[in-house]
Amino acid sequence: MESNISFTLKVWRQAGPKEKGAFKDYEMKDIPTDTSFLEMLDILNEQLVEKGEEPIVFDHDCREGICGMCSLYINGHPHGPATGATTCQLYMRRFHDGETITVEPWRSAAFPVIKDLMVDRNAFDKIQQAGGYVSFNCGSAQDANALPIPKTAADEAMDSASCIGCGACVAACKNGSAMLFVSAKVSQFALLPQGRAEAARRVKAMVSKMDELGFGNCTNTGACAAECPKNIKLSNIARMNREFLCAKFKD
């Protein structure tokens, strides 16, 4: 049965990267509990526009839990209190009538605020670009069994590739580390024979770029994996460390 809730929304407002930001309170009345969190923000923005006020800027795209653009820090959790889900998959039934809901952007030196709740996550793109691509020979079709891949390795590579690069791991980490994201991108190639040829160059380049962009160090608290909307495993970090050390020893 559908019900409505009323609550106070405490939202971070910041006019630009170099401007000082502050929280601003908004009273939300009779919001249906089957409304998604982003739909609730849409309702608030419509009310602000009607009043002649500046709407709240926030990132969103697919609204289907695929792209990871909906990067909001809600009540101390990246993407909110729901586990294994993005902000767009969070519904107001998760909250209580009369509650105060605090909404912030990702907090990381490598993710500067553009405006309000939107941050610049180009740092992740630069890390992936540093990793490069998998080289292969074009031409006639290869035999289907030319590159046998164990099912366990293929499954683990696919699990790693499910990382959507939303940045929740960085937001959850007290050090602002990007190790879970980078290790997932390293693992999705390192586990497959197609990625082994350039594995050493790839891991060194991606780790170097990660450090260059100002991400913090990993201290294995596990907050990144706990808050990841795609449940990327912490074991990827151990694999990346092994790949990196092996590459350095080969040098």
CSV table of N, CA, C and O in Angstrom, one decimal, residues 16-81:
chain,number,residue,atom,x,y,z
A,16,GLY,N,30.3,26.9,-7.5
A,16,GLY,CA,31.4,26.5,-8.4
A,16,GLY,C,32.5,25.9,-7.7
A,16,GLY,O,32.6,25.9,-6.5
A,17,PRO,N,33.5,25.5,-8.5
A,17,PRO,CA,34.7,24.8,-7.9
A,17,PRO,C,35.5,25.7,-6.9
A,17,PRO,O,36.0,25.1,-5.9
A,18,LYS,N,35.5,27.0,-7.1
A,18,LYS,CA,36.3,27.8,-6.3
A,18,LYS,C,35.5,28.6,-5.2
A,18,LYS,O,36.0,29.5,-4.5
A,19,GLU,N,34.2,28.3,-5.2
A,19,GLU,CA,33.3,29.0,-4.3
A,19,GLU,C,33.1,28.2,-3.0
A,19,GLU,O,33.4,27.0,-3.0
A,20,LYS,N,32.8,28.9,-1.9
A,20,LYS,CA,32.6,28.2,-0.6
A,20,LYS,C,31.2,27.6,-0.7
A,20,LYS,O,30.2,28.2,-1.2
A,21,GLY,N,31.1,26.4,-0.2
A,21,GLY,CA,29.8,25.7,-0.1
A,21,GLY,C,29.2,25.7,1.3
A,21,GLY,O,29.9,25.9,2.2
A,22,ALA,N,27.9,25.3,1.3
A,22,ALA,CA,27.3,25.2,2.6
A,22,ALA,C,26.0,24.3,2.5
A,22,ALA,O,25.5,24.2,1.4
A,23,PHE,N,25.5,23.8,3.6
A,23,PHE,CA,24.3,23.0,3.6
A,23,PHE,C,23.1,23.9,3.6
A,23,PHE,O,23.1,25.0,4.3
A,24,LYS,N,22.0,23.5,2.9
A,24,LYS,CA,20.8,24.3,2.9
A,24,LYS,C,19.7,23.3,3.1
A,24,LYS,O,19.6,22.2,2.5
A,25,ASP,N,18.7,23.7,4.0
A,25,ASP,CA,17.6,22.8,4.4
A,25,ASP,C,16.4,23.1,3.5
A,25,ASP,O,16.1,24.2,3.2
A,26,TYR,N,15.7,22.0,3.1
A,26,TYR,CA,14.5,22.0,2.3
A,26,TYR,C,13.5,21.1,3.0
A,26,TYR,O,13.8,20.0,3.3
A,27,GLU,N,12.3,21.6,3.2
A,27,GLU,CA,11.2,20.8,3.8
A,27,GLU,C,10.4,20.1,2.7
A,27,GLU,O,9.9,20.8,1.8
A,28,MET,N,10.4,18.8,2.7
A,28,MET,CA,9.7,18.0,1.7
A,28,MET,C,8.4,17.5,2.3
A,28,MET,O,8.5,16.8,3.4
A,29,LYS,N,7.3,17.7,1.7
A,29,LYS,CA,6.0,17.3,2.3
A,29,LYS,C,5.3,16.2,1.4
A,29,LYS,O,5.2,16.4,0.2
A,30,ASP,N,4.8,15.2,2.0
A,30,ASP,CA,3.9,14.2,1.4
A,30,ASP,C,4.5,13.6,0.1
A,30,ASP,O,3.9,13.6,-1.0
A,31,ILE,N,5.8,13.1,0.2
A,31,ILE,CA,6.4,12.4,-0.9
A,31,ILE,C,6.1,11.0,-0.9
A,31,ILE,O,6.3,10.3,0.1
A,32,PRO,N,5.5,10.4,-2.0
A,32,PRO,CA,5.2,9.0,-2.0
A,32,PRO,C,6.4,8.1,-1.8
A,32,PRO,O,7.5,8.4,-2.3
A,33,THR,N,6.3,7.1,-1.0
A,33,THR,CA,7.4,6.2,-0.6
A,33,THR,C,7.9,5.4,-1.8
A,33,THR,O,9.0,4.8,-1.8
A,34,ASP,N,7.1,5.2,-2.9
A,34,ASP,CA,7.5,4.5,-4.1
A,34,ASP,C,8.3,5.4,-5.0
A,34,ASP,O,8.6,5.0,-6.2
A,35,THR,N,8.5,6.7,-4.6
A,35,THR,CA,9.3,7.6,-5.5
A,35,THR,C,10.8,7.3,-5.3
A,35,THR,O,11.3,7.1,-4.2
A,36,SER,N,11.5,7.3,-6.4
A,36,SER,CA,13.0,7.1,-6.3
A,36,SER,C,13.6,8.3,-5.7
A,36,SER,O,13.0,9.4,-5.8
A,37,PHE,N,14.9,8.2,-5.3
A,37,PHE,CA,15.5,9.4,-4.7
A,37,PHE,C,15.8,10.5,-5.7
A,37,PHE,O,15.6,11.6,-5.4
A,38,LEU,N,16.1,10.1,-6.9
A,38,LEU,CA,16.3,11.1,-8.0
A,38,LEU,C,15.0,11.7,-8.4
A,38,LEU,O,15.0,12.9,-8.7
A,39,GLU,N,13.9,11.0,-8.4
A,39,GLU,CA,12.6,11.6,-8.7
A,39,GLU,C,12.2,12.6,-7.6
A,39,GLU,O,11.6,13.6,-7.9
A,40,MET,N,12.6,12.3,-6.3
A,40,MET,CA,12.3,13.2,-5.3
A,40,MET,C,13.1,14.5,-5.5
A,40,MET,O,12.6,15.6,-5.2
A,41,LEU,N,14.4,14.4,-5.9
A,41,LEU,CA,15.1,15.6,-6.2
A,41,LEU,C,14.5,16.4,-7.4
A,41,LEU,O,14.6,17.6,-7.4
A,42,ASP,N,14.0,15.6,-8.4
A,42,ASP,CA,13.3,16.3,-9.5
A,42,ASP,C,12.1,17.1,-9.0
A,42,ASP,O,11.8,18.3,-9.4
A,43,ILE,N,11.3,16.5,-8.0
A,43,ILE,CA,10.2,17.2,-7.4
A,43,ILE,C,10.7,18.5,-6.7
A,43,ILE,O,10.1,19.6,-6.9
A,44,LEU,N,11.8,18.4,-6.0
A,44,LEU,CA,12.3,19.6,-5.3
A,44,LEU,C,12.8,20.6,-6.3
A,44,LEU,O,12.5,21.8,-6.1
A,45,ASN,N,13.4,20.2,-7.3
A,45,ASN,CA,13.9,21.2,-8.3
A,45,ASN,C,12.7,21.9,-9.0
A,45,ASN,O,12.8,23.1,-9.3
A,46,GLU,N,11.6,21.2,-9.3
A,46,GLU,CA,10.4,21.8,-9.8
A,46,GLU,C,9.9,22.9,-8.9
A,46,GLU,O,9.5,24.0,-9.3
A,47,GLN,N,9.9,22.6,-7.6
A,47,GLN,CA,9.4,23.5,-6.6
A,47,GLN,C,10.3,24.8,-6.6
A,47,GLN,O,9.8,25.9,-6.5
A,48,LEU,N,11.6,24.5,-6.7
A,48,LEU,CA,12.6,25.7,-6.6
A,48,LEU,C,12.4,26.6,-7.9
A,48,LEU,O,12.5,27.8,-7.8
A,49,VAL,N,12.3,25.9,-9.0
A,49,VAL,CA,12.1,26.7,-10.3
A,49,VAL,C,10.8,27.5,-10.2
A,49,VAL,O,10.8,28.7,-10.6
A,50,GLU,N,9.7,27.0,-9.7
A,50,GLU,CA,8.5,27.7,-9.5
A,50,GLU,C,8.6,28.9,-8.6
A,50,GLU,O,8.0,29.9,-8.8
A,51,LYS,N,9.5,28.8,-7.6
A,51,LYS,CA,9.8,29.9,-6.7
A,51,LYS,C,10.8,30.9,-7.3
A,51,LYS,O,11.1,31.9,-6.6
A,52,GLY,N,11.4,30.6,-8.5
A,52,GLY,CA,12.4,31.5,-9.0
A,52,GLY,C,13.8,31.3,-8.4
A,52,GLY,O,14.7,32.1,-8.6
A,53,GLU,N,14.0,30.1,-7.8
A,53,GLU,CA,15.3,29.8,-7.2
A,53,GLU,C,16.1,28.9,-8.1
A,53,GLU,O,15.6,28.2,-9.0
A,54,GLU,N,17.4,28.9,-7.8
A,54,GLU,CA,18.3,28.0,-8.6
A,54,GLU,C,18.1,26.5,-8.3
A,54,GLU,O,18.2,26.1,-7.1
A,55,PRO,N,17.8,25.7,-9.3
A,55,PRO,CA,17.7,24.2,-9.0
A,55,PRO,C,19.0,23.6,-8.6
A,55,PRO,O,20.1,24.1,-8.8
A,56,ILE,N,18.9,22.5,-7.9
A,56,ILE,CA,20.1,21.7,-7.4
A,56,ILE,C,20.7,20.9,-8.6
A,56,ILE,O,20.0,20.2,-9.3
A,57,VAL,N,22.0,21.1,-8.8
A,57,VAL,CA,22.7,20.4,-9.8
A,57,VAL,C,23.1,19.0,-9.3
A,57,VAL,O,23.8,19.0,-8.3
A,58,PHE,N,22.7,18.0,-10.0
A,58,PHE,CA,23.2,16.6,-9.6
A,58,PHE,C,23.4,15.8,-10.9
A,58,PHE,O,22.7,16.0,-11.9
A,59,ASP,N,24.3,14.8,-10.8
A,59,ASP,CA,24.6,14.0,-12.0
A,59,ASP,C,23.5,12.8,-12.1
A,59,ASP,O,23.2,12.2,-11.1
A,60,HIS,N,23.1,12.5,-13.3
A,60,HIS,CA,22.3,11.4,-13.6
A,60,HIS,C,22.2,11.1,-15.1
A,60,HIS,O,22.5,12.0,-15.9
A,61,ASP,N,21.9,9.9,-15.4
A,61,ASP,CA,21.8,9.5,-16.8
A,61,ASP,C,20.8,8.4,-17.0
A,61,ASP,O,19.6,8.6,-17.3
A,62,CYS,N,21.3,7.1,-16.9
A,62,CYS,CA,20.4,6.0,-17.3
A,62,CYS,C,19.2,5.8,-16.3
A,62,CYS,O,18.2,5.4,-16.7
A,63,ARG,N,19.4,6.1,-15.0
A,63,ARG,CA,18.5,5.8,-14.0
A,63,ARG,C,18.0,4.4,-13.9
A,63,ARG,O,16.9,4.0,-13.5
A,64,GLU,N,18.9,3.5,-14.3
A,64,GLU,CA,18.7,2.0,-14.3
A,64,GLU,C,19.8,1.3,-13.6
A,64,GLU,O,19.8,0.1,-13.7
A,65,GLY,N,20.6,2.0,-12.8
A,65,GLY,CA,21.7,1.3,-12.1
A,65,GLY,C,22.8,0.8,-13.0
A,65,GLY,O,23.6,-0.1,-12.6
A,66,ILE,N,23.0,1.4,-14.2
A,66,ILE,CA,24.0,0.9,-15.1
A,66,ILE,C,25.2,1.8,-15.2
A,66,ILE,O,26.3,1.4,-15.2
A,67,CYS,N,24.9,3.1,-15.3
A,67,CYS,CA,26.0,4.1,-15.6
A,67,CYS,C,26.8,4.6,-14.4
A,67,CYS,O,28.0,4.9,-14.6
A,68,GLY,N,26.2,4.6,-13.3
A,68,GLY,CA,26.9,5.1,-12.1
A,68,GLY,C,27.0,6.6,-12.0
A,68,GLY,O,27.8,7.1,-11.1
A,69,MET,N,26.3,7.3,-12.8
A,69,MET,CA,26.4,8.8,-12.8
A,69,MET,C,25.8,9.4,-11.5
A,69,MET,O,26.2,10.5,-11.1
A,70,CYS,N,24.8,8.7,-10.9
A,70,CYS,CA,24.1,9.3,-9.8
A,70,CYS,C,24.9,9.2,-8.5
A,70,CYS,O,24.5,8.5,-7.6
A,71,SER,N,26.0,9.9,-8.5
A,71,SER,CA,27.0,9.8,-7.4
A,71,SER,C,26.6,10.7,-6.3
A,71,SER,O,27.2,11.8,-6.2
A,72,LEU,N,25.8,10.3,-5.4
A,72,LEU,CA,25.4,11.1,-4.2
A,72,LEU,C,25.8,10.4,-2.9
A,72,LEU,O,25.7,9.2,-2.8
A,73,TYR,N,26.2,11.2,-2.0
A,73,TYR,CA,26.6,10.7,-0.7
A,73,TYR,C,25.5,11.0,0.3
A,73,TYR,O,25.2,12.2,0.6
A,74,ILE,N,24.7,10.0,0.7
A,74,ILE,CA,23.5,10.2,1.4
A,74,ILE,C,23.5,9.6,2.8
A,74,ILE,O,23.8,8.4,3.0
A,75,ASN,N,23.3,10.4,3.8
A,75,ASN,CA,23.4,10.0,5.2
A,75,ASN,C,24.7,9.2,5.5
A,75,ASN,O,24.6,8.2,6.2
A,76,GLY,N,25.8,9.7,5.0
A,76,GLY,CA,27.1,9.0,5.3
A,76,GLY,C,27.4,7.8,4.5
A,76,GLY,O,28.4,7.1,4.7
A,77,HIS,N,26.6,7.5,3.4
A,77,HIS,CA,26.9,6.3,2.6
A,77,HIS,C,26.9,6.7,1.1
A,77,HIS,O,26.0,7.4,0.6
A,78,PRO,N,27.9,6.3,0.3
A,78,PRO,CA,27.9,6.6,-1.1
A,78,PRO,C,26.7,5.8,-1.7
A,78,PRO,O,26.5,4.6,-1.4
A,79,HIS,N,25.9,6.5,-2.5
A,79,HIS,CA,24.6,6.0,-3.1
A,79,HIS,C,23.5,5.7,-2.1
A,79,HIS,O,22.5,5.2,-2.4
A,80,GLY,N,23.7,6.0,-0.8
A,80,GLY,CA,22.7,5.8,0.2
A,80,GLY,C,22.7,4.5,1.0
A,80,GLY,O,23.7,3.7,0.8
A,81,PRO,N,21.8,4.3,1.8
A,81,PRO,CA,21.8,3.1,2.7
A,81,PRO,C,21.6,1.8,2.1
A,81,PRO,O,21.8,0.7,2.7
